[in-house]
Amino acid sequence: HMIFTGNPGVAKTTVARLLAGIFATEGITQTAKFVECGRSDLVGKYVGWTAKIVKNKFKEARGGILFIDEAYALVDGSNSFGDEAINTIVQEMENHRDKVIVIFAGYPTQMKQFLDKNPGLLSRIAFQVAFEDYTIDELCSITKLMLSRKEMIITDAAMSKLETHFQSVMGSNDYGNGRFVRKMLEEAEMNLAERVMQLKEEEVT
């Protein structure tokens, strides 16, 4: 079992999906099955529901990977069955230790709180992987890669402006590493489409 810690947009989910295929190819798991879930997929509304839901998720992931994103959300301090979900997860990790690999993912600080919630949880996790934020150069490479997949190019002048922009937004509340780049390019593409439409309207008039 594993824990992936890191800020948003550093490819925790993407790496977990890749591992599902790698593990299957190497014979570590029986299949490349990848089941992703979060708090809303694990916690029931009524007494007795949560344990059954968690057990069903483990059955669904049998032979592959169960990826629990933002796992710390199960620790919310309210009486909403989060504790029951965590306790059942620990139990199922033991019951299915040769059949399911569990990967927990979330922000570093919050994940520590999650691990402290149940003493038996950390003892069952063999690997902890910390995902660092992307550097400016890496963000630029991601930008070029995403654009190439759309068969688009970016000028050196535009890339220079992007470097400055990346530097100014890093560490801000709405910054999301690779996710920020994807959102930015989607917005730029929409702006481009609007400008093209305006040109066409001008030609028509």
Coordinates of C-alpha atoms in Angstrom, one line a residue:
H1 CA 0.0 0.0 0.0
M2 CA 1.1 3.6 -0.6
I3 CA 0.6 7.2 0.2
F4 CA 1.0 10.0 -2.3
T5 CA 1.4 13.4 -0.8
G6 CA 1.5 16.7 -2.8
N7 CA -0.2 19.8 -3.8
P8 CA -2.9 19.9 -6.5
G9 CA -1.9 19.3 -10.1
V10 CA 1.3 17.4 -9.5
A11 CA 0.1 14.2 -11.2
K12 CA -0.7 12.0 -8.2
T13 CA -3.7 10.5 -9.9
T14 CA -2.0 10.1 -13.2
V15 CA 1.0 8.3 -11.7
A16 CA -1.4 6.0 -9.8
R17 CA -3.1 5.1 -13.1
L18 CA 0.2 4.4 -14.7
L19 CA 1.2 2.2 -11.8
A20 CA -1.9 0.1 -12.3
G21 CA -0.7 -0.8 -15.8
I22 CA 2.9 -1.3 -14.7
F23 CA 2.0 -3.5 -11.8
A24 CA -0.2 -5.7 -14.0
T25 CA 2.5 -6.0 -16.6
E26 CA 5.1 -7.0 -13.9
G27 CA 2.7 -9.5 -12.3
I28 CA 2.5 -7.6 -9.1
T29 CA -1.3 -7.4 -9.5
Q30 CA -3.6 -9.7 -11.4
T31 CA -5.2 -6.9 -13.5
A32 CA -4.7 -3.3 -14.5
K33 CA -8.0 -2.4 -12.7
F34 CA -8.0 1.1 -11.3
V35 CA -10.8 2.2 -9.0
E36 CA -10.8 5.9 -8.0
C37 CA -12.9 7.1 -5.1
G38 CA -13.2 9.9 -2.5
R39 CA -15.1 10.6 0.6
S40 CA -18.5 10.9 -1.1
D41 CA -18.0 7.4 -2.5
L42 CA -17.2 5.8 0.8
V43 CA -19.4 7.4 3.5
G44 CA -23.0 6.4 3.7
K45 CA -25.9 8.5 4.9
Y46 CA -27.2 6.2 7.6
V47 CA -25.8 3.9 10.3
G48 CA -24.5 0.6 8.9
W49 CA -24.2 1.9 5.3
T50 CA -20.6 3.0 5.3
A51 CA -18.9 -0.3 6.1
K52 CA -20.9 -2.0 3.4
I53 CA -20.0 0.7 0.9
V54 CA -16.2 0.5 1.7
K55 CA -16.3 -3.3 1.4
N56 CA -18.0 -3.1 -2.0
K57 CA -15.2 -0.7 -3.2
F58 CA -12.6 -3.2 -2.2
K59 CA -14.5 -5.9 -4.1
E60 CA -14.7 -3.7 -7.1
A61 CA -10.9 -3.1 -7.0
R62 CA -10.1 -6.8 -6.5
G63 CA -7.0 -7.7 -8.4
G64 CA -5.9 -4.1 -8.9
I65 CA -5.6 -0.7 -7.3
L66 CA -8.0 1.2 -5.1
F67 CA -7.1 4.9 -5.2
I68 CA -8.6 7.0 -2.4
D69 CA -8.2 10.7 -3.3
E70 CA -8.2 13.4 -0.7
A71 CA -8.4 10.7 1.9
Y72 CA -8.0 13.2 4.7
A73 CA -11.6 14.4 4.0
L74 CA -12.7 11.3 6.0
V75 CA -11.4 13.1 9.1
D76 CA -13.8 15.9 9.5
G77 CA -14.5 16.0 13.2
S78 CA -18.2 15.5 12.8
N79 CA -20.4 12.5 13.5
S80 CA -20.8 11.6 9.8
F81 CA -19.4 8.1 9.7
G82 CA -15.9 9.1 8.6
D83 CA -14.3 7.2 11.4
E84 CA -16.3 4.1 10.4
A85 CA -15.0 4.4 6.9
I86 CA -11.4 4.6 8.1
N87 CA -11.7 1.7 10.4
T88 CA -13.3 -0.4 7.7
I89 CA -10.6 0.6 5.2
V90 CA -7.9 -0.6 7.7
Q91 CA -9.8 -3.9 8.2
E92 CA -10.3 -4.5 4.4
M93 CA -6.6 -3.7 3.8
E94 CA -5.7 -6.6 6.0
N95 CA -8.4 -8.9 4.6
H96 CA -7.5 -8.2 1.0
R97 CA -3.7 -7.6 1.4
D98 CA -2.9 -10.0 -1.4
K99 CA -5.7 -8.9 -3.7
V100 CA -5.9 -5.1 -3.6
I101 CA -3.2 -2.3 -3.4
V102 CA -4.5 0.8 -1.8
I103 CA -3.1 4.2 -2.7
F104 CA -4.1 7.2 -0.5
A105 CA -3.5 10.7 -1.9
G106 CA -3.8 14.2 -0.6
Y107 CA -2.1 17.3 0.7
P108 CA 0.9 16.7 2.9
T109 CA -0.3 18.4 6.2
Q110 CA -3.8 17.0 6.0
M111 CA -2.6 13.5 5.2
K112 CA -0.5 13.5 8.4
Q113 CA -3.7 14.1 10.3
F114 CA -5.4 11.3 8.5
L115 CA -2.6 8.8 9.4
D116 CA -2.7 9.9 13.0
K117 CA -6.4 9.1 13.1
N118 CA -5.9 5.3 13.2
P119 CA -2.7 3.8 14.6
G120 CA -3.1 0.6 12.5
L121 CA -3.2 2.5 9.2
L122 CA 0.4 3.7 8.9
S123 CA 1.7 0.2 9.9
R124 CA 0.0 -1.2 6.8
I125 CA 1.5 1.3 4.4
A126 CA 4.8 0.3 2.9
F127 CA 5.6 3.3 0.7
Q128 CA 5.2 7.1 1.0
V129 CA 5.9 9.2 -2.1
A130 CA 6.1 13.0 -1.9
F131 CA 5.3 14.8 -5.1
E132 CA 7.1 18.2 -5.4
D133 CA 5.6 21.2 -7.0
Y134 CA 6.7 21.8 -10.6
T135 CA 9.5 24.2 -11.4
I136 CA 9.1 27.1 -13.9
D137 CA 11.0 25.1 -16.5
E138 CA 8.8 22.0 -16.0
L139 CA 5.7 24.2 -16.3
C140 CA 7.0 25.5 -19.6
S141 CA 7.7 22.0 -20.8
I142 CA 4.1 20.9 -19.8
T143 CA 2.7 23.9 -21.7
K144 CA 4.6 22.9 -24.8
L145 CA 3.6 19.3 -24.5
M146 CA -0.1 20.2 -24.1
L147 CA 0.0 22.5 -27.0
S148 CA 1.7 19.9 -29.2
R149 CA -1.1 17.5 -28.5
K150 CA -3.5 20.1 -29.8
E151 CA -1.2 20.6 -32.8
M152 CA -0.6 24.2 -31.7
I153 CA 2.7 26.1 -31.2
I154 CA 3.7 29.0 -29.0
T155 CA 6.2 31.8 -29.8
D156 CA 9.3 32.4 -27.8
A157 CA 7.9 35.8 -26.8
A158 CA 4.7 34.3 -25.5
M159 CA 6.7 31.6 -23.6
S160 CA 8.8 34.4 -22.0
K161 CA 5.6 36.1 -20.8
L162 CA 4.4 32.8 -19.5
E163 CA 7.5 32.2 -17.4
T164 CA 6.9 35.6 -15.7
H165 CA 3.2 34.7 -15.2
F166 CA 4.1 31.3 -13.7
Q167 CA 6.5 33.0 -11.3
S168 CA 3.9 35.4 -10.1
V169 CA 1.2 32.8 -9.5
M170 CA 3.2 30.1 -7.8
G171 CA 2.1 29.8 -4.2
S172 CA -1.2 31.6 -4.7
N173 CA -4.5 30.1 -3.5
D174 CA -5.7 29.3 -7.0
Y175 CA -2.4 27.8 -8.2
G176 CA -2.6 24.2 -9.2
N177 CA 0.7 23.2 -10.9
G178 CA 0.0 21.2 -14.1
R179 CA -3.8 21.7 -13.6
F180 CA -3.2 25.4 -13.7
V181 CA -1.5 25.1 -17.0
R182 CA -4.3 23.0 -18.5
K183 CA -6.9 25.5 -17.3
M184 CA -4.9 28.4 -18.6
L185 CA -4.6 26.9 -22.1
E186 CA -8.3 26.0 -22.2
E187 CA -9.1 29.6 -21.5
A188 CA -6.6 30.8 -24.1
E189 CA -8.1 28.5 -26.6
M190 CA -11.6 29.9 -25.9
N191 CA -10.3 33.4 -26.2
L192 CA -8.8 32.5 -29.6
A193 CA -12.0 31.0 -30.8
E194 CA -13.9 34.2 -29.8
R195 CA -11.4 36.4 -31.7
V196 CA -11.8 34.2 -34.8
M197 CA -15.5 34.4 -34.6
Q198 CA -15.4 38.2 -34.3
L199 CA -13.2 38.4 -37.4
K200 CA -15.6 36.2 -39.3
E201 CA -18.5 38.5 -38.2
E202 CA -16.6 41.6 -39.4
E203 CA -16.0 39.9 -42.8
V204 CA -19.7 39.1 -43.1
T205 CA -20.7 42.7 -42.3

